[in-house]
Amino acid sequence: MDDLDRQLIDLLTLNARTSTAALGRALGLSRSTVQDRLARLERTGAIAGYTVRLGDSAPRRGVSALVMMTVNAKLADRVVHALRKMPELTRLHSISGQYDLCATVSADSHDAMDAALDAIGRLPGVEKTMSSIVLSTKMER
């Protein structure tokens, strides 16, 4: 990945719907060169996909939480595999410090959130959890 690839990714991070022609103009490249670079970045996994960021007025699941987890190192792969199957999880990070994993969990109601948190806590290999309900999002990119 070179500097142009990084600039291309930066532009797409701001707006994933930017046309290849507009990307080319911004970078001083032809549309076909941008298409070739995008295809290569997708093929190599540097770009895993394109997504939509919801605005404040868009309907969302009612409750979100950050869930920190300590997991048994020998069962960590199984825990991650099980967590990936949970539709309530929208993001999962491996982290340093007191906890091993941090998940973003979203649910339609407090009862559904409670059930999701209980399901996480019951997973074999999850030794400890600490959850914080998200009150508001101050910034998102």
PDB file of N, CA, C and O in Angstrom, residues 6-48:
ATOM      1  N   ARG A   6      -3.437   5.177   0.552  1.00  0.00           N
ATOM      2  CA  ARG A   6      -3.865   5.735   1.844  1.00  0.00           C
ATOM      3  C   ARG A   6      -4.763   6.953   1.632  1.00  0.00           C
ATOM      4  O   ARG A   6      -5.775   7.118   2.324  1.00  0.00           O
ATOM      5  N   GLN A   7      -4.407   7.806   0.670  1.00  0.00           N
ATOM      6  CA  GLN A   7      -5.233   8.979   0.370  1.00  0.00           C
ATOM      7  C   GLN A   7      -6.601   8.548  -0.163  1.00  0.00           C
ATOM      8  O   GLN A   7      -7.630   9.132   0.200  1.00  0.00           O
ATOM      9  N   LEU A   8      -6.613   7.526  -0.993  1.00  0.00           N
ATOM     10  CA  LEU A   8      -7.856   6.995  -1.541  1.00  0.00           C
ATOM     11  C   LEU A   8      -8.744   6.467  -0.407  1.00  0.00           C
ATOM     12  O   LEU A   8      -9.943   6.775  -0.346  1.00  0.00           O
ATOM     13  N   ILE A   9      -8.153   5.718   0.501  1.00  0.00           N
ATOM     14  CA  ILE A   9      -8.906   5.186   1.639  1.00  0.00           C
ATOM     15  C   ILE A   9      -9.411   6.320   2.524  1.00  0.00           C
ATOM     16  O   ILE A   9     -10.554   6.289   2.998  1.00  0.00           O
ATOM     17  N   ASP A  10      -8.592   7.349   2.734  1.00  0.00           N
ATOM     18  CA  ASP A  10      -9.025   8.504   3.531  1.00  0.00           C
ATOM     19  C   ASP A  10     -10.256   9.166   2.913  1.00  0.00           C
ATOM     20  O   ASP A  10     -11.215   9.514   3.614  1.00  0.00           O
ATOM     21  N   LEU A  11     -10.244   9.345   1.591  1.00  0.00           N
ATOM     22  CA  LEU A  11     -11.393   9.954   0.911  1.00  0.00           C
ATOM     23  C   LEU A  11     -12.641   9.080   1.040  1.00  0.00           C
ATOM     24  O   LEU A  11     -13.739   9.583   1.268  1.00  0.00           O
ATOM     25  N   LEU A  12     -12.460   7.765   0.901  1.00  0.00           N
ATOM     26  CA  LEU A  12     -13.602   6.862   1.015  1.00  0.00           C
ATOM     27  C   LEU A  12     -14.121   6.793   2.445  1.00  0.00           C
ATOM     28  O   LEU A  12     -15.313   6.570   2.672  1.00  0.00           O
ATOM     29  N   THR A  13     -13.241   6.988   3.408  1.00  0.00           N
ATOM     30  CA  THR A  13     -13.670   6.998   4.804  1.00  0.00           C
ATOM     31  C   THR A  13     -14.591   8.184   5.064  1.00  0.00           C
ATOM     32  O   THR A  13     -15.552   8.079   5.826  1.00  0.00           O
ATOM     33  N   LEU A  14     -14.327   9.289   4.411  1.00  0.00           N
ATOM     34  CA  LEU A  14     -15.183  10.464   4.552  1.00  0.00           C
ATOM     35  C   LEU A  14     -16.521  10.269   3.858  1.00  0.00           C
ATOM     36  O   LEU A  14     -17.554  10.719   4.338  1.00  0.00           O
ATOM     37  N   ASN A  15     -16.497   9.615   2.686  1.00  0.00           N
ATOM     38  CA  ASN A  15     -17.728   9.368   1.935  1.00  0.00           C
ATOM     39  C   ASN A  15     -17.507   8.172   1.013  1.00  0.00           C
ATOM     40  O   ASN A  15     -16.911   8.305  -0.053  1.00  0.00           O
ATOM     41  N   ALA A  16     -18.000   7.016   1.427  1.00  0.00           N
ATOM     42  CA  ALA A  16     -17.799   5.775   0.669  1.00  0.00           C
ATOM     43  C   ALA A  16     -18.544   5.780  -0.665  1.00  0.00           C
ATOM     44  O   ALA A  16     -18.288   4.925  -1.508  1.00  0.00           O
ATOM     45  N   ARG A  17     -19.445   6.729  -0.870  1.00  0.00           N
ATOM     46  CA  ARG A  17     -20.203   6.797  -2.124  1.00  0.00           C
ATOM     47  C   ARG A  17     -19.577   7.730  -3.153  1.00  0.00           C
ATOM     48  O   ARG A  17     -20.130   7.943  -4.228  1.00  0.00           O
ATOM     49  N   THR A  18     -18.427   8.288  -2.858  1.00  0.00           N
ATOM     50  CA  THR A  18     -17.757   9.173  -3.814  1.00  0.00           C
ATOM     51  C   THR A  18     -17.479   8.402  -5.107  1.00  0.00           C
ATOM     52  O   THR A  18     -16.982   7.277  -5.066  1.00  0.00           O
ATOM     53  N   SER A  19     -17.804   9.000  -6.220  1.00  0.00           N
ATOM     54  CA  SER A  19     -17.614   8.323  -7.508  1.00  0.00           C
ATOM     55  C   SER A  19     -16.127   8.160  -7.807  1.00  0.00           C
ATOM     56  O   SER A  19     -15.287   8.928  -7.318  1.00  0.00           O
ATOM     57  N   THR A  20     -15.820   7.176  -8.637  1.00  0.00           N
ATOM     58  CA  THR A  20     -14.419   6.969  -9.023  1.00  0.00           C
ATOM     59  C   THR A  20     -13.890   8.176  -9.800  1.00  0.00           C
ATOM     60  O   THR A  20     -12.719   8.520  -9.680  1.00  0.00           O
ATOM     61  N   ALA A  21     -14.748   8.829 -10.561  1.00  0.00           N
ATOM     62  CA  ALA A  21     -14.325  10.025 -11.297  1.00  0.00           C
ATOM     63  C   ALA A  21     -13.952  11.139 -10.313  1.00  0.00           C
ATOM     64  O   ALA A  21     -12.913  11.799 -10.482  1.00  0.00           O
ATOM     65  N   ALA A  22     -14.770  11.347  -9.280  1.00  0.00           N
ATOM     66  CA  ALA A  22     -14.472  12.385  -8.286  1.00  0.00           C
ATOM     67  C   ALA A  22     -13.215  12.037  -7.486  1.00  0.00           C
ATOM     68  O   ALA A  22     -12.400  12.906  -7.172  1.00  0.00           O
ATOM     69  N   LEU A  23     -13.045  10.761  -7.160  1.00  0.00           N
ATOM     70  CA  LEU A  23     -11.836  10.326  -6.460  1.00  0.00           C
ATOM     71  C   LEU A  23     -10.608  10.592  -7.328  1.00  0.00           C
ATOM     72  O   LEU A  23      -9.583  11.074  -6.842  1.00  0.00           O
ATOM     73  N   GLY A  24     -10.736  10.278  -8.608  1.00  0.00           N
ATOM     74  CA  GLY A  24      -9.640  10.513  -9.542  1.00  0.00           C
ATOM     75  C   GLY A  24      -9.270  11.984  -9.626  1.00  0.00           C
ATOM     76  O   GLY A  24      -8.086  12.344  -9.610  1.00  0.00           O
ATOM     77  N   ARG A  25     -10.279  12.860  -9.716  1.00  0.00           N
ATOM     78  CA  ARG A  25     -10.016  14.307  -9.778  1.00  0.00           C
ATOM     79  C   ARG A  25      -9.299  14.770  -8.505  1.00  0.00           C
ATOM     80  O   ARG A  25      -8.341  15.546  -8.564  1.00  0.00           O
ATOM     81  N   ALA A  26      -9.758  14.272  -7.348  1.00  0.00           N
ATOM     82  CA  ALA A  26      -9.158  14.691  -6.073  1.00  0.00           C
ATOM     83  C   ALA A  26      -7.706  14.237  -5.951  1.00  0.00           C
ATOM     84  O   ALA A  26      -6.895  14.914  -5.319  1.00  0.00           O
ATOM     85  N   LEU A  27      -7.389  13.100  -6.559  1.00  0.00           N
ATOM     86  CA  LEU A  27      -6.042  12.541  -6.436  1.00  0.00           C
ATOM     87  C   LEU A  27      -5.168  12.779  -7.662  1.00  0.00           C
ATOM     88  O   LEU A  27      -3.997  12.375  -7.674  1.00  0.00           O
ATOM     89  N   GLY A  28      -5.742  13.375  -8.708  1.00  0.00           N
ATOM     90  CA  GLY A  28      -4.984  13.596  -9.937  1.00  0.00           C
ATOM     91  C   GLY A  28      -4.746  12.305 -10.707  1.00  0.00           C
ATOM     92  O   GLY A  28      -3.719  12.151 -11.361  1.00  0.00           O
ATOM     93  N   LEU A  29      -5.715  11.361 -10.640  1.00  0.00           N
ATOM     94  CA  LEU A  29      -5.613  10.065 -11.315  1.00  0.00           C
ATOM     95  C   LEU A  29      -6.778   9.898 -12.277  1.00  0.00           C
ATOM     96  O   LEU A  29      -7.824  10.527 -12.117  1.00  0.00           O
ATOM     97  N   SER A  30      -6.639   9.010 -13.222  1.00  0.00           N
ATOM     98  CA  SER A  30      -7.752   8.697 -14.116  1.00  0.00           C
ATOM     99  C   SER A  30      -8.750   7.807 -13.378  1.00  0.00           C
ATOM    100  O   SER A  30      -8.412   7.140 -12.395  1.00  0.00           O
ATOM    101  N   ARG A  31      -9.984   7.813 -13.870  1.00  0.00           N
ATOM    102  CA  ARG A  31     -11.032   6.980 -13.288  1.00  0.00           C
ATOM    103  C   ARG A  31     -10.639   5.511 -13.335  1.00  0.00           C
ATOM    104  O   ARG A  31     -10.824   4.773 -12.369  1.00  0.00           O
ATOM    105  N   SER A  32     -10.054   5.064 -14.433  1.00  0.00           N
ATOM    106  CA  SER A  32      -9.673   3.657 -14.567  1.00  0.00           C
ATOM    107  C   SER A  32      -8.553   3.282 -13.585  1.00  0.00           C
ATOM    108  O   SER A  32      -8.542   2.172 -13.046  1.00  0.00           O
ATOM    109  N   THR A  33      -7.641   4.215 -13.323  1.00  0.00           N
ATOM    110  CA  THR A  33      -6.581   3.950 -12.343  1.00  0.00           C
ATOM    111  C   THR A  33      -7.184   3.808 -10.952  1.00  0.00           C
ATOM    112  O   THR A  33      -6.796   2.922 -10.179  1.00  0.00           O
ATOM    113  N   VAL A  34      -8.149   4.661 -10.629  1.00  0.00           N
ATOM    114  CA  VAL A  34      -8.827   4.565  -9.331  1.00  0.00           C
ATOM    115  C   VAL A  34      -9.556   3.227  -9.229  1.00  0.00           C
ATOM    116  O   VAL A  34      -9.471   2.529  -8.210  1.00  0.00           O
ATOM    117  N   GLN A  35     -10.255   2.831 -10.291  1.00  0.00           N
ATOM    118  CA  GLN A  35     -10.954   1.543 -10.288  1.00  0.00           C
ATOM    119  C   GLN A  35      -9.990   0.384 -10.075  1.00  0.00           C
ATOM    120  O   GLN A  35     -10.272  -0.532  -9.309  1.00  0.00           O
ATOM    121  N   ASP A  36      -8.853   0.423 -10.746  1.00  0.00           N
ATOM    122  CA  ASP A  36      -7.842  -0.632 -10.587  1.00  0.00           C
ATOM    123  C   ASP A  36      -7.315  -0.671  -9.156  1.00  0.00           C
ATOM    124  O   ASP A  36      -7.142  -1.741  -8.574  1.00  0.00           O
ATOM    125  N   ARG A  37      -7.039   0.499  -8.584  1.00  0.00           N
ATOM    126  CA  ARG A  37      -6.543   0.546  -7.206  1.00  0.00           C
ATOM    127  C   ARG A  37      -7.590   0.030  -6.225  1.00  0.00           C
ATOM    128  O   ARG A  37      -7.285  -0.721  -5.306  1.00  0.00           O
ATOM    129  N   LEU A  38      -8.843   0.426  -6.431  1.00  0.00           N
ATOM    130  CA  LEU A  38      -9.919  -0.056  -5.555  1.00  0.00           C
ATOM    131  C   LEU A  38     -10.056  -1.574  -5.650  1.00  0.00           C
ATOM    132  O   LEU A  38     -10.208  -2.260  -4.628  1.00  0.00           O
ATOM    133  N   ALA A  39     -10.013  -2.098  -6.863  1.00  0.00           N
ATOM    134  CA  ALA A  39     -10.129  -3.551  -7.051  1.00  0.00           C
ATOM    135  C   ALA A  39      -8.989  -4.271  -6.326  1.00  0.00           C
ATOM    136  O   ALA A  39      -9.206  -5.300  -5.667  1.00  0.00           O
ATOM    137  N   ARG A  40      -7.779  -3.728  -6.429  1.00  0.00           N
ATOM    138  CA  ARG A  40      -6.634  -4.349  -5.746  1.00  0.00           C
ATOM    139  C   ARG A  40      -6.786  -4.260  -4.230  1.00  0.00           C
ATOM    140  O   ARG A  40      -6.550  -5.228  -3.509  1.00  0.00           O
ATOM    141  N   LEU A  41      -7.210  -3.105  -3.723  1.00  0.00           N
ATOM    142  CA  LEU A  41      -7.395  -2.942  -2.284  1.00  0.00           C
ATOM    143  C   LEU A  41      -8.488  -3.876  -1.747  1.00  0.00           C
ATOM    144  O   LEU A  41      -8.379  -4.410  -0.641  1.00  0.00           O
ATOM    145  N   GLU A  42      -9.526  -4.077  -2.538  1.00  0.00           N
ATOM    146  CA  GLU A  42     -10.587  -5.021  -2.149  1.00  0.00           C
ATOM    147  C   GLU A  42     -10.064  -6.454  -2.192  1.00  0.00           C
ATOM    148  O   GLU A  42     -10.308  -7.247  -1.274  1.00  0.00           O
ATOM    149  N   ARG A  43      -9.355  -6.795  -3.233  1.00  0.00           N
ATOM    150  CA  ARG A  43      -8.827  -8.152  -3.416  1.00  0.00           C
ATOM    151  C   ARG A  43      -7.849  -8.535  -2.301  1.00  0.00           C
ATOM    152  O   ARG A  43      -7.854  -9.653  -1.812  1.00  0.00           O
ATOM    153  N   THR A  44      -7.017  -7.590  -1.882  1.00  0.00           N
ATOM    154  CA  THR A  44      -6.029  -7.881  -0.841  1.00  0.00           C
ATOM    155  C   THR A  44      -6.608  -7.771   0.563  1.00  0.00           C
ATOM    156  O   THR A  44      -5.937  -8.101   1.535  1.00  0.00           O
ATOM    157  N   GLY A  45      -7.845  -7.302   0.674  1.00  0.00           N
ATOM    158  CA  GLY A  45      -8.487  -7.199   1.982  1.00  0.00           C
ATOM    159  C   GLY A  45      -8.252  -5.880   2.694  1.00  0.00           C
ATOM    160  O   GLY A  45      -8.731  -5.686   3.811  1.00  0.00           O
ATOM    161  N   ALA A  46      -7.516  -4.956   2.071  1.00  0.00           N
ATOM    162  CA  ALA A  46      -7.323  -3.647   2.691  1.00  0.00           C
ATOM    163  C   ALA A  46      -8.666  -2.921   2.817  1.00  0.00           C
ATOM    164  O   ALA A  46      -8.914  -2.222   3.792  1.00  0.00           O
ATOM    165  N   ILE A  47      -9.532  -3.098   1.822  1.00  0.00           N
ATOM    166  CA  ILE A  47     -10.917  -2.616   1.903  1.00  0.00           C
ATOM    167  C   ILE A  47     -11.796  -3.852   2.022  1.00  0.00           C
ATOM    168  O   ILE A  47     -11.857  -4.672   1.099  1.00  0.00           O
ATOM    169  N   ALA A  48     -12.434  -3.975   3.170  1.00  0.00           N
ATOM    170  CA  ALA A  48     -13.261  -5.158   3.430  1.00  0.00           C
ATOM    171  C   ALA A  48     -14.705  -4.948   2.995  1.00  0.00           C
ATOM    172  O   ALA A  48     -15.458  -5.910   2.877  1.00  0.00           O
TER     173      ALA A  48
END
